[in-house]
mmCIF file of C-alpha atoms and ligand atoms in Angstrom:
data_model
loop_
_atom_site.group_PDB
_atom_site.id
_atom_site.type_symbol
_atom_site.label_atom_id
_atom_site.label_comp_id
_atom_site.label_asym_id
_atom_site.label_seq_id
_atom_site.Cartn_x
_atom_site.Cartn_y
_atom_site.Cartn_z
ATOM 1 C CA MET A 24 3.221 -15.695 9.163
ATOM 2 C CA ASN A 25 5.453 -14.931 12.174
ATOM 3 C CA GLY A 26 2.411 -15.548 14.339
ATOM 4 C CA TYR A 27 1.547 -11.873 13.890
ATOM 5 C CA PRO A 28 -2.037 -11.244 12.764
ATOM 6 C CA ALA A 29 -1.192 -8.354 10.422
ATOM 7 C CA ARG A 30 1.510 -7.431 7.928
ATOM 8 C CA ALA A 31 2.620 -5.019 5.246
ATOM 9 C CA VAL A 32 3.128 -7.072 2.097
ATOM 10 C CA VAL A 33 5.583 -5.346 -0.239
ATOM 11 C CA ASP A 34 5.692 -6.402 -3.873
ATOM 12 C CA LEU A 35 9.254 -6.022 -5.135
ATOM 13 C CA ALA A 36 8.053 -6.513 -8.717
ATOM 14 C CA ALA A 37 5.984 -3.334 -8.317
ATOM 15 C CA ILE A 38 9.038 -1.381 -7.103
ATOM 16 C CA ARG A 39 11.125 -2.696 -10.012
ATOM 17 C CA GLY A 40 8.388 -1.825 -12.486
ATOM 18 C CA ASN A 41 7.836 1.634 -10.997
ATOM 19 C CA VAL A 42 11.528 2.469 -11.298
ATOM 20 C CA ALA A 43 11.506 1.192 -14.884
ATOM 21 C CA SER A 44 8.599 3.597 -15.567
ATOM 22 C CA LEU A 45 10.534 6.446 -13.962
ATOM 23 C CA VAL A 46 13.556 5.626 -16.131
ATOM 24 C CA GLU A 47 11.241 5.971 -19.151
ATOM 25 C CA HIS A 48 9.851 9.269 -17.862
ATOM 26 C CA ALA A 49 13.393 10.652 -17.540
ATOM 27 C CA PRO A 50 15.241 9.242 -20.562
ATOM 28 C CA THR A 51 18.037 11.834 -20.446
ATOM 29 C CA ALA A 52 18.735 11.570 -16.714
ATOM 30 C CA GLN A 53 19.907 8.973 -14.244
ATOM 31 C CA VAL A 54 17.431 7.860 -11.594
ATOM 32 C CA MET A 55 18.155 8.075 -7.866
ATOM 33 C CA ALA A 56 15.588 6.008 -5.974
ATOM 34 C CA VAL A 57 14.996 7.729 -2.646
ATOM 35 C CA VAL A 58 14.949 5.040 0.054
ATOM 36 C CA LYS A 59 15.034 7.194 3.194
ATOM 37 C CA ALA A 60 12.802 6.335 6.159
ATOM 38 C CA ASP A 61 13.137 2.574 5.641
ATOM 39 C CA ALA A 62 12.235 3.015 1.964
ATOM 40 C CA TYR A 63 9.087 4.957 2.895
ATOM 41 C CA GLY A 64 8.205 2.115 5.245
ATOM 42 C CA HIS A 65 8.678 -0.606 2.617
ATOM 43 C CA GLY A 66 11.916 -2.099 4.019
ATOM 44 C CA LEU A 67 15.264 -0.475 3.198
ATOM 45 C CA VAL A 68 17.422 -3.187 1.705
ATOM 46 C CA PRO A 69 14.929 -5.295 -0.296
ATOM 47 C CA SER A 70 13.364 -2.119 -1.700
ATOM 48 C CA ALA A 71 16.753 -0.633 -2.599
ATOM 49 C CA CYS A 72 17.795 -3.828 -4.382
ATOM 50 C CA ALA A 73 14.512 -3.929 -6.332
ATOM 51 C CA ALA A 74 14.974 -0.266 -7.314
ATOM 52 C CA VAL A 75 18.466 -0.999 -8.596
ATOM 53 C CA GLU A 76 17.130 -3.967 -10.578
ATOM 54 C CA GLY A 77 14.538 -1.594 -12.057
ATOM 55 C CA GLY A 78 17.247 0.731 -13.346
ATOM 56 C CA ALA A 79 18.144 3.106 -10.514
ATOM 57 C CA THR A 80 21.873 3.933 -10.617
ATOM 58 C CA TRP A 81 21.702 6.015 -7.430
ATOM 59 C CA LEU A 82 20.058 5.622 -4.035
ATOM 60 C CA GLY A 83 19.189 8.617 -1.884
ATOM 61 C CA VAL A 84 18.732 8.758 1.880
ATOM 62 C CA ALA A 85 18.342 11.528 4.406
ATOM 63 C CA GLN A 86 20.498 10.384 7.338
ATOM 64 C CA VAL A 87 24.080 9.103 7.284
ATOM 65 C CA PRO A 88 23.260 5.879 9.208
ATOM 66 C CA GLU A 89 20.696 5.018 6.521
ATOM 67 C CA ALA A 90 23.452 5.193 3.909
ATOM 68 C CA LEU A 91 25.806 3.130 6.063
ATOM 69 C CA ALA A 92 23.072 0.510 6.519
ATOM 70 C CA LEU A 93 22.830 0.102 2.738
ATOM 71 C CA ARG A 94 26.576 -0.400 2.367
ATOM 72 C CA ALA A 95 26.718 -2.742 5.392
ATOM 73 C CA ALA A 96 24.010 -4.859 3.760
ATOM 74 C CA GLY A 97 26.213 -5.278 0.708
ATOM 75 C CA VAL A 98 24.522 -2.708 -1.532
ATOM 76 C CA THR A 99 27.784 -1.631 -3.126
ATOM 77 C CA ALA A 100 27.153 -0.948 -6.808
ATOM 78 C CA PRO A 101 24.923 2.132 -6.910
ATOM 79 C CA ARG A 102 26.112 5.539 -5.804
ATOM 80 C CA VAL A 103 24.487 6.551 -2.506
ATOM 81 C CA LEU A 104 23.847 10.151 -1.414
ATOM 82 C CA THR A 105 23.041 11.293 2.140
ATOM 83 C CA TRP A 106 21.777 14.837 2.656
ATOM 84 C CA LEU A 107 20.740 15.482 6.232
ATOM 85 C CA TYR A 108 22.912 15.391 9.311
ATOM 86 C CA ALA A 109 23.890 17.474 12.295
ATOM 87 C CA PRO A 110 27.403 18.214 13.588
ATOM 88 C CA GLY A 111 29.209 15.092 14.757
ATOM 89 C CA ALA A 112 27.628 12.739 12.192
ATOM 90 C CA PRO A 113 29.710 9.663 11.212
ATOM 91 C CA LEU A 114 31.048 11.310 8.052
ATOM 92 C CA ARG A 115 34.370 9.472 8.136
ATOM 93 C CA GLU A 116 32.457 6.172 7.973
ATOM 94 C CA ALA A 117 30.426 7.598 5.096
ATOM 95 C CA VAL A 118 33.536 8.548 3.147
ATOM 96 C CA GLU A 119 35.111 5.152 3.843
ATOM 97 C CA ALA A 120 31.930 3.449 2.665
ATOM 98 C CA ASP A 121 32.013 5.385 -0.635
ATOM 99 C CA VAL A 122 28.887 7.373 0.221
ATOM 100 C CA ASP A 123 28.402 10.785 -1.407
ATOM 101 C CA VAL A 124 27.605 13.527 1.105
ATOM 102 C CA SER A 125 25.624 16.697 0.690
ATOM 103 C CA VAL A 126 26.903 19.956 2.105
ATOM 104 C CA ALA A 127 24.238 22.433 3.167
ATOM 105 C CA ALA A 128 26.178 24.679 5.546
ATOM 106 C CA PRO A 129 29.734 25.972 6.005
ATOM 107 C CA TRP A 130 30.336 23.798 9.106
ATOM 108 C CA ALA A 131 29.324 20.748 7.073
ATOM 109 C CA LEU A 132 32.046 21.389 4.501
ATOM 110 C CA ASP A 133 34.611 21.658 7.317
ATOM 111 C CA GLU A 134 33.430 18.367 8.821
ATOM 112 C CA VAL A 135 33.421 16.576 5.449
ATOM 113 C CA VAL A 136 36.949 17.775 4.661
ATOM 114 C CA ALA A 137 38.154 16.691 8.125
ATOM 115 C CA ALA A 138 36.468 13.296 7.639
ATOM 116 C CA ALA A 139 38.114 12.848 4.247
ATOM 117 C CA ARG A 140 41.561 13.687 5.686
ATOM 118 C CA ALA A 141 40.999 11.239 8.554
ATOM 119 C CA ALA A 142 39.910 8.544 6.112
ATOM 120 C CA GLY A 143 42.769 9.263 3.712
ATOM 121 C CA ARG A 144 40.254 9.360 0.858
ATOM 122 C CA THR A 145 38.552 11.982 -1.273
ATOM 123 C CA ALA A 146 35.008 12.791 -0.194
ATOM 124 C CA ARG A 147 32.422 13.127 -2.955
ATOM 125 C CA VAL A 148 30.416 16.264 -2.212
ATOM 126 C CA HIS A 149 27.106 17.609 -3.526
ATOM 127 C CA LEU A 150 26.462 21.240 -2.603
ATOM 128 C CA GLU A 151 22.836 21.860 -1.727
ATOM 129 C CA VAL A 152 21.454 25.259 -2.693
ATOM 130 C CA ASP A 153 18.308 26.688 -1.160
ATOM 131 C CA THR A 154 16.736 28.082 -4.338
ATOM 132 C CA GLY A 155 13.578 29.088 -2.475
ATOM 133 C CA LEU A 156 12.241 26.133 -0.482
ATOM 134 C CA GLY A 157 13.370 27.786 2.731
ATOM 135 C CA ARG A 158 14.566 24.577 4.320
ATOM 136 C CA ASN A 159 18.018 23.006 4.237
ATOM 137 C CA GLY A 160 20.636 24.251 1.783
ATOM 138 C CA LEU A 161 23.059 27.111 1.230
ATOM 139 C CA THR A 162 21.459 30.399 0.295
ATOM 140 C CA PRO A 163 22.918 31.798 -2.937
ATOM 141 C CA ALA A 164 24.909 34.259 -0.779
ATOM 142 C CA GLN A 165 26.277 31.414 1.379
ATOM 143 C CA LEU A 166 27.164 29.524 -1.794
ATOM 144 C CA ASP A 167 29.192 32.545 -2.986
ATOM 145 C CA ASP A 168 31.064 32.620 0.316
ATOM 146 C CA LEU A 169 31.695 28.888 0.494
ATOM 147 C CA LEU A 170 32.642 28.241 -3.135
ATOM 148 C CA PRO A 171 36.324 29.264 -2.900
ATOM 149 C CA THR A 172 36.849 26.975 0.131
ATOM 150 C CA ALA A 173 35.057 24.133 -1.644
ATOM 151 C CA LEU A 174 37.158 24.567 -4.785
ATOM 152 C CA ARG A 175 40.332 24.617 -2.680
ATOM 153 C CA ALA A 176 39.278 21.340 -0.994
ATOM 154 C CA ASP A 177 38.627 19.942 -4.465
ATOM 155 C CA ALA A 178 42.062 21.026 -5.743
ATOM 156 C CA GLU A 179 43.729 19.526 -2.675
ATOM 157 C CA GLY A 180 41.977 16.207 -3.256
ATOM 158 C CA ALA A 181 40.042 16.319 0.023
ATOM 159 C CA ALA A 182 36.548 16.879 -1.347
ATOM 160 C CA GLU A 183 35.626 16.450 -4.985
ATOM 161 C CA LEU A 184 32.703 18.677 -5.990
ATOM 162 C CA VAL A 185 30.627 16.150 -7.910
ATOM 163 C CA GLY A 186 27.118 17.551 -7.505
ATOM 164 C CA LEU A 187 24.989 20.632 -7.160
ATOM 165 C CA TRP A 188 21.389 20.221 -6.181
ATOM 166 C CA SER A 189 18.235 21.774 -4.831
ATOM 167 C CA HIS A 190 14.656 20.856 -3.878
ATOM 168 C CA LEU A 191 11.336 22.409 -4.933
ATOM 169 C CA ALA A 192 8.653 23.860 -2.664
ATOM 170 C CA PHE A 193 5.704 23.365 -5.049
ATOM 171 C CA ALA A 194 6.702 20.465 -7.323
ATOM 172 C CA ASP A 195 3.250 18.957 -6.745
ATOM 173 C CA GLU A 196 1.686 22.097 -8.265
ATOM 174 C CA PRO A 197 3.608 22.173 -11.561
ATOM 175 C CA ALA A 198 2.108 25.509 -12.667
ATOM 176 C CA HIS A 199 3.018 27.304 -9.443
ATOM 177 C CA PRO A 200 5.200 30.342 -10.231
ATOM 178 C CA THR A 201 7.808 29.360 -7.625
ATOM 179 C CA VAL A 202 8.701 26.259 -9.686
ATOM 180 C CA HIS A 203 10.101 28.346 -12.495
ATOM 181 C CA ALA A 204 11.566 30.893 -10.129
ATOM 182 C CA GLN A 205 13.461 28.140 -8.283
ATOM 183 C CA ALA A 206 14.531 26.557 -11.584
ATOM 184 C CA ALA A 207 16.028 29.896 -12.645
ATOM 185 C CA VAL A 208 17.901 30.351 -9.358
ATOM 186 C CA PHE A 209 19.201 26.788 -9.716
ATOM 187 C CA ALA A 210 20.381 27.364 -13.288
ATOM 188 C CA SER A 211 22.258 30.451 -12.186
ATOM 189 C CA ALA A 212 23.887 28.555 -9.286
ATOM 190 C CA VAL A 213 24.973 25.872 -11.775
ATOM 191 C CA ARG A 214 26.513 28.524 -14.031
ATOM 192 C CA LYS A 215 28.281 30.143 -11.102
ATOM 193 C CA VAL A 216 29.781 26.891 -9.810
ATOM 194 C CA GLU A 217 30.780 25.634 -13.251
ATOM 195 C CA SER A 218 32.303 28.910 -14.373
ATOM 196 C CA ALA A 219 34.324 28.925 -11.147
ATOM 197 C CA GLY A 220 35.900 25.711 -12.437
ATOM 198 C CA ALA A 221 33.931 22.833 -10.886
ATOM 199 C CA ARG A 222 33.351 19.866 -13.188
ATOM 200 C CA LEU A 223 29.985 18.704 -11.892
ATOM 201 C CA GLU A 224 29.019 15.115 -12.547
ATOM 202 C CA VAL A 225 25.350 15.542 -11.587
ATOM 203 C CA ARG A 226 23.060 18.532 -11.245
ATOM 204 C CA HIS A 227 19.719 17.543 -9.711
ATOM 205 C CA LEU A 228 16.447 19.164 -8.744
ATOM 206 C CA ALA A 229 13.491 16.882 -9.497
ATOM 207 C CA ASN A 230 11.561 14.790 -6.951
ATOM 208 C CA SER A 231 8.761 12.422 -8.048
ATOM 209 C CA ALA A 232 6.360 15.195 -8.997
ATOM 210 C CA ALA A 233 8.904 17.033 -11.138
ATOM 211 C CA THR A 234 10.135 13.757 -12.638
ATOM 212 C CA LEU A 235 6.595 12.996 -13.825
ATOM 213 C CA THR A 236 5.401 16.492 -14.759
ATOM 214 C CA ALA A 237 8.410 18.711 -15.560
ATOM 215 C CA PRO A 238 10.889 17.152 -18.028
ATOM 216 C CA ASP A 239 12.701 20.501 -18.324
ATOM 217 C CA LEU A 240 13.775 20.111 -14.677
ATOM 218 C CA HIS A 241 15.345 16.651 -14.987
ATOM 219 C CA TRP A 242 18.922 17.879 -15.416
ATOM 220 C CA ASP A 243 21.365 14.923 -15.026
ATOM 221 C CA LEU A 244 19.651 13.031 -12.229
ATOM 222 C CA VAL A 245 16.119 12.783 -10.849
ATOM 223 C CA ARG A 246 15.319 11.913 -7.227
ATOM 224 C CA PRO A 247 11.913 10.216 -7.067
ATOM 225 C CA GLY A 248 10.748 8.779 -3.762
ATOM 226 C CA ILE A 249 6.995 8.254 -3.456
ATOM 227 C CA ALA A 250 6.640 7.215 -7.121
ATOM 228 C CA VAL A 251 9.135 4.379 -6.568
ATOM 229 C CA TYR A 252 6.556 2.905 -4.208
ATOM 230 C CA GLY A 253 3.760 3.334 -6.741
ATOM 231 C CA LEU A 254 1.891 6.261 -5.202
ATOM 232 C CA SER A 255 1.070 9.432 -7.119
ATOM 233 C CA PRO A 256 2.865 12.594 -5.983
ATOM 234 C CA VAL A 257 0.150 14.614 -7.758
ATOM 235 C CA PRO A 258 -3.132 12.827 -6.908
ATOM 236 C CA GLN A 259 -5.130 15.849 -8.076
ATOM 237 C CA LEU A 260 -3.641 15.394 -11.560
ATOM 238 C CA GLY A 261 -3.633 11.607 -11.856
ATOM 239 C CA GLY A 262 -3.476 8.361 -9.941
ATOM 240 C CA PRO A 263 -0.669 5.817 -10.143
ATOM 241 C CA ASP A 264 -1.942 4.211 -13.353
ATOM 242 C CA ALA A 265 -1.797 7.576 -15.168
ATOM 243 C CA TYR A 266 1.996 7.429 -14.674
ATOM 244 C CA GLY A 267 2.636 3.708 -15.101
ATOM 245 C CA LEU A 268 2.925 3.090 -11.354
ATOM 246 C CA VAL A 269 1.573 0.310 -9.134
ATOM 247 C CA PRO A 270 1.334 0.694 -5.328
ATOM 248 C CA ALA A 271 3.852 -1.701 -3.790
ATOM 249 C CA MET A 272 2.512 -1.973 -0.235
ATOM 250 C CA THR A 273 -0.612 -3.829 0.874
ATOM 251 C CA VAL A 274 -1.483 -3.712 4.569
ATOM 252 C CA GLU A 275 -3.634 -6.634 5.652
ATOM 253 C CA ALA A 276 -4.723 -8.263 8.878
ATOM 254 C CA GLU A 277 -6.803 -11.157 10.124
ATOM 255 C CA LEU A 278 -10.055 -10.419 11.942
ATOM 256 C CA ALA A 279 -9.394 -11.153 15.602
ATOM 257 C CA THR A 280 -12.972 -11.472 16.806
ATOM 258 C CA VAL A 281 -16.410 -11.230 15.213
ATOM 259 C CA LYS A 282 -19.654 -10.882 17.193
ATOM 260 C CA PRO A 283 -23.292 -9.838 16.830
ATOM 261 C CA VAL A 284 -24.485 -6.780 18.781
ATOM 262 C CA PRO A 285 -27.886 -5.093 19.059
ATOM 263 C CA ALA A 286 -28.862 -1.684 17.669
ATOM 264 C CA GLY A 287 -27.680 1.274 19.746
ATOM 265 C CA HIS A 288 -24.474 -0.402 20.906
ATOM 266 C CA GLY A 289 -21.577 1.988 21.465
ATOM 267 C CA VAL A 290 -18.377 1.050 19.654
ATOM 268 C CA SER A 291 -14.844 1.685 20.981
ATOM 269 C CA TYR A 292 -13.644 4.501 23.254
ATOM 270 C CA ALA A 293 -16.093 7.325 23.910
ATOM 271 C CA HIS A 294 -18.739 5.554 21.800
ATOM 272 C CA GLN A 295 -17.995 7.849 18.908
ATOM 273 C CA TYR A 296 -19.885 5.312 16.767
ATOM 274 C CA VAL A 297 -23.193 3.770 17.872
ATOM 275 C CA THR A 298 -24.606 0.874 15.856
ATOM 276 C CA PRO A 299 -27.559 2.175 13.841
ATOM 277 C CA ARG A 300 -29.170 -1.319 13.733
ATOM 278 C CA SER A 301 -28.367 -4.744 15.045
ATOM 279 C CA THR A 302 -25.177 -5.746 13.304
ATOM 280 C CA VAL A 303 -21.935 -7.713 13.410
ATOM 281 C CA LEU A 304 -18.721 -6.111 14.676
ATOM 282 C CA GLY A 305 -15.257 -7.245 13.651
ATOM 283 C CA VAL A 306 -12.032 -6.387 15.453
ATOM 284 C CA VAL A 307 -8.885 -5.714 13.374
ATOM 285 C CA PRO A 308 -5.652 -6.120 15.385
ATOM 286 C CA LEU A 309 -3.968 -2.905 14.157
ATOM 287 C CA GLY A 310 -4.093 0.477 15.836
ATOM 288 C CA TYR A 311 -2.372 3.813 16.099
ATOM 289 C CA ALA A 312 0.759 2.181 17.521
ATOM 290 C CA ASP A 313 0.947 0.404 14.176
ATOM 291 C CA GLY A 314 0.615 3.659 12.254
ATOM 292 C CA ILE A 315 -3.153 3.669 11.744
ATOM 293 C CA PRO A 316 -3.820 7.400 12.091
ATOM 294 C CA ARG A 317 -6.283 8.252 14.867
ATOM 295 C CA HIS A 318 -7.713 10.731 12.356
ATOM 296 C CA VAL A 319 -9.288 7.859 10.380
ATOM 297 C CA SER A 320 -11.692 7.040 13.231
ATOM 298 C CA GLY A 321 -15.333 6.894 12.090
ATOM 299 C CA THR A 322 -18.749 8.016 13.297
ATOM 300 C CA GLN A 323 -22.180 7.101 11.884
ATOM 301 C CA ASP A 324 -22.108 10.378 9.938
ATOM 302 C CA VAL A 325 -18.492 10.392 8.804
ATOM 303 C CA PRO A 326 -17.124 6.956 7.941
ATOM 304 C CA GLY A 327 -13.555 6.165 8.932
ATOM 305 C CA ALA A 328 -10.901 4.848 6.575
ATOM 306 C CA PRO A 329 -12.181 2.297 4.042
ATOM 307 C CA VAL A 330 -11.188 -1.373 4.228
ATOM 308 C CA LEU A 331 -11.982 -4.459 2.174
ATOM 309 C CA VAL A 332 -13.442 -7.530 3.925
ATOM 310 C CA GLY A 333 -14.636 -10.579 2.030
ATOM 311 C CA GLY A 334 -14.563 -8.611 -1.218
ATOM 312 C CA ARG A 335 -16.761 -5.775 0.059
ATOM 313 C CA ARG A 336 -15.858 -2.336 1.313
ATOM 314 C CA THR A 337 -16.651 -1.131 4.777
ATOM 315 C CA ALA A 338 -15.123 1.528 6.998
ATOM 316 C CA ILE A 339 -13.511 1.865 10.385
ATOM 317 C CA ALA A 340 -16.251 2.407 12.998
ATOM 318 C CA GLY A 341 -15.453 4.373 16.141
ATOM 319 C CA ARG A 342 -12.140 5.412 17.611
ATOM 320 C CA VAL A 343 -8.857 3.963 16.432
ATOM 321 C CA CYS A 344 -7.243 2.473 19.566
ATOM 322 C CA MET A 345 -3.568 1.775 20.217
ATOM 323 C CA ASP A 346 -3.694 -1.849 19.051
ATOM 324 C CA GLN A 347 -7.038 -2.323 17.351
ATOM 325 C CA VAL A 348 -9.855 -0.885 15.298
ATOM 326 C CA VAL A 349 -13.453 -2.041 14.922
ATOM 327 C CA LEU A 350 -15.466 -2.580 11.736
ATOM 328 C CA ASP A 351 -19.245 -2.617 11.401
ATOM 329 C CA LEU A 352 -19.513 -5.643 9.115
ATOM 330 C CA GLY A 353 -23.272 -5.263 8.611
ATOM 331 C CA PRO A 354 -26.257 -7.341 9.825
ATOM 332 C CA ALA A 355 -25.836 -10.104 7.245
ATOM 333 C CA ALA A 356 -22.072 -10.549 7.687
ATOM 334 C CA ALA A 357 -20.820 -14.102 7.401
ATOM 335 C CA ASP A 358 -17.214 -13.160 8.172
ATOM 336 C CA VAL A 359 -15.422 -15.153 10.847
ATOM 337 C CA ALA A 360 -12.346 -14.651 12.991
ATOM 338 C CA GLY A 361 -9.248 -15.213 10.869
ATOM 339 C CA ASP A 362 -10.751 -13.774 7.680
ATOM 340 C CA ARG A 363 -8.497 -11.389 5.788
ATOM 341 C CA VAL A 364 -9.043 -7.635 5.935
ATOM 342 C CA GLU A 365 -7.245 -5.428 3.433
ATOM 343 C CA LEU A 366 -6.649 -1.938 4.807
ATOM 344 C CA PHE A 367 -5.009 -0.524 1.713
ATOM 345 C CA GLY A 368 -3.131 -1.806 -1.292
ATOM 346 C CA THR A 369 -2.999 -1.616 -5.074
ATOM 347 C CA GLY A 370 -6.629 -0.555 -5.481
ATOM 348 C CA ALA A 371 -7.312 -3.602 -7.639
ATOM 349 C CA ASP A 372 -10.539 -5.534 -6.907
ATOM 350 C CA GLY A 373 -12.171 -2.415 -5.465
ATOM 351 C CA GLY A 374 -9.779 -2.285 -2.529
ATOM 352 C CA PRO A 375 -8.815 1.004 -0.896
ATOM 353 C CA THR A 376 -5.448 2.674 -1.485
ATOM 354 C CA ALA A 377 -3.054 4.636 0.724
ATOM 355 C CA GLN A 378 -4.332 7.693 -1.159
ATOM 356 C CA ASP A 379 -7.911 6.889 -0.053
ATOM 357 C CA TRP A 380 -6.626 6.704 3.530
ATOM 358 C CA ALA A 381 -4.752 9.974 3.114
ATOM 359 C CA ASP A 382 -7.947 11.646 1.889
ATOM 360 C CA VAL A 383 -9.846 10.472 4.995
ATOM 361 C CA ALA A 384 -6.998 11.436 7.342
ATOM 362 C CA GLY A 385 -6.460 14.845 5.714
ATOM 363 C CA THR A 386 -2.843 14.072 4.858
ATOM 364 C CA ILE A 387 -0.705 12.757 2.012
ATOM 365 C CA SER A 388 -0.088 9.142 1.022
ATOM 366 C CA TYR A 389 3.565 9.568 2.063
ATOM 367 C CA GLU A 390 2.512 9.814 5.703
ATOM 368 C CA ILE A 391 0.234 6.769 5.484
ATOM 369 C CA VAL A 392 2.958 4.396 4.262
ATOM 370 C CA THR A 393 5.921 5.808 6.193
ATOM 371 C CA ARG A 394 4.086 5.615 9.505
ATOM 372 C CA ILE A 395 3.270 1.902 9.402
ATOM 373 C CA GLY A 396 4.834 0.880 12.700
ATOM 374 C CA ALA A 397 7.892 -1.214 13.431
ATOM 375 C CA ARG A 398 5.627 -3.825 15.104
ATOM 376 C CA VAL A 399 4.025 -4.680 11.743
ATOM 377 C CA PRO A 400 6.080 -7.318 9.918
ATOM 378 C CA ARG A 401 7.146 -6.448 6.373
ATOM 379 C CA VAL A 402 6.720 -9.411 4.070
ATOM 380 C CA HIS A 403 8.497 -9.069 0.749
ATOM 381 C CA VAL A 404 7.020 -10.900 -2.209
ATOM 382 C CA ASP A 405 7.852 -10.810 -5.878
ATOM 383 C CA THR A 406 4.754 -11.220 -8.019
ATOM 384 C CA ALA A 407 6.861 -11.392 -11.183
ATOM 385 C CA ALA A 408 8.897 -14.307 -9.808
ATOM 386 C CA ASP A 409 5.695 -15.939 -8.512
ATOM 387 C CA ALA A 410 4.110 -15.593 -11.965
ATOM 388 C CA ALA A 411 7.209 -17.041 -13.623
ATOM 389 C CA ALA A 412 7.232 -19.968 -11.184
ATOM 390 C CA LEU A 413 3.530 -20.569 -11.825
ATOM 391 C CA GLU A 414 4.199 -20.547 -15.565
ATOM 392 C CA ARG A 415 7.068 -23.012 -15.104
ATOM 393 C CA ASP A 416 4.779 -25.248 -13.040
ATOM 394 C CA GLU A 417 2.088 -25.102 -15.686
ATOM 395 C CA VAL A 418 4.572 -25.821 -18.464
ATOM 396 C CA GLY A 419 5.857 -28.690 -16.299
ATOM 397 C CA GLN A 420 2.363 -30.086 -15.885
ATOM 398 C CA HIS A 421 1.706 -29.927 -19.619
ATOM 399 C CA ALA A 422 5.044 -31.464 -20.565
HETATM 400 C C1 PLP B 512 12.286 12.921 0.129
HETATM 401 C C2 PLP B 512 13.049 13.673 -0.878
HETATM 402 C C3 PLP B 512 12.919 13.374 -2.243
HETATM 403 C C4 PLP B 512 11.856 12.456 -2.779
HETATM 404 O O1 PLP B 512 10.621 13.157 -2.773
HETATM 405 P P1 PLP B 512 9.296 12.513 -3.379
HETATM 406 O O2 PLP B 512 8.309 13.611 -3.323
HETATM 407 O O3 PLP B 512 8.950 11.365 -2.485
HETATM 408 O O4 PLP B 512 9.628 12.075 -4.747
HETATM 409 C C5 PLP B 512 13.782 13.999 -3.130
HETATM 410 N N1 PLP B 512 14.702 14.868 -2.684
HETATM 411 C C6 PLP B 512 14.827 15.212 -1.383
HETATM 412 C C7 PLP B 512 15.829 16.195 -0.975
HETATM 413 C C8 PLP B 512 13.997 14.629 -0.438
HETATM 414 O O5 PLP B 512 14.115 14.986 0.841
#
């Protein structure tokens, strides 16, 4: 495939099915599939299209160019929201491309209004309130100050106030007291904006974790990201299958070389791993430049990230290098160069998952999938279409 000995295989049927599950989890809200950061590393446009097929009526991205890329690729039907930009962003292009824009600061409202005037169109604006996350968003006091200007822009037809939204600090700990505190601040911001005369189309607060665990926070629209890709936002509460999700990305590679070595042989830089017995080493042509965290290196005492080779699990041995990692395949290994190694995937057949990798690396599954490097080809498959084709073939053979 492409002549490259590794790839991230993305199952579009999984993305479709995950969004369908999210639609069921939030029956009273619309679903915005968050496809920022190249759809969490899964490939922006194919993933966005699969999410829309699964029932998403909105797509969410961080940066303005991500939104423009969706429209340029012909993704025209769903509403698209962009929420993170600095002064000078291409907001006129966003307005012309029918992209909704978030406003998180007074200067941003000025720039959106100027962009709308330049475009000769009404901008669709979502005001972001910082209800306690302490990140982007208008503080309640800033919202008070900005609201009259925003309502004037709305009355003049420059910027329609269609949304009010916020983001939670502890959504992945549903019982954390800040969740309810933020929800209360949000509800009061909604009341303030609506009683000032805005007719909000969508009020939104919930990311994946809140979509799955806090139905009272769904409001009109939920904004799941990680769950779209089949990973659990709350691994301490339940894995993907507990929420009707299937991991969409499988990272696999071919073994580049396989060779026997004696006991006591140092493996990879700084010999952080030394073979405890005579064994067979296998080289996997993926390294930290491909997004394999250096933190999943292994020693004899602490195994590195788990992988699946020939149906059995082993772990990364020694330091993760820029382009490659080494596996200790064991003394009896019959693996040969070209054999498939699964680094992480659905977890079926005893294979490791991105969550397993996150646990070894001391991070979250989000970071594992989003960091898979640009050098690694994304290969999009559709297991549902493959299954249907297989069924047609079988029916054909029997006919
Ligand atoms: C990334 C992001 C989301 C999605 O978060 P998940 O935890 O992946 O569901 C939702 N809203 C905002 C503002 C985000 O930045």
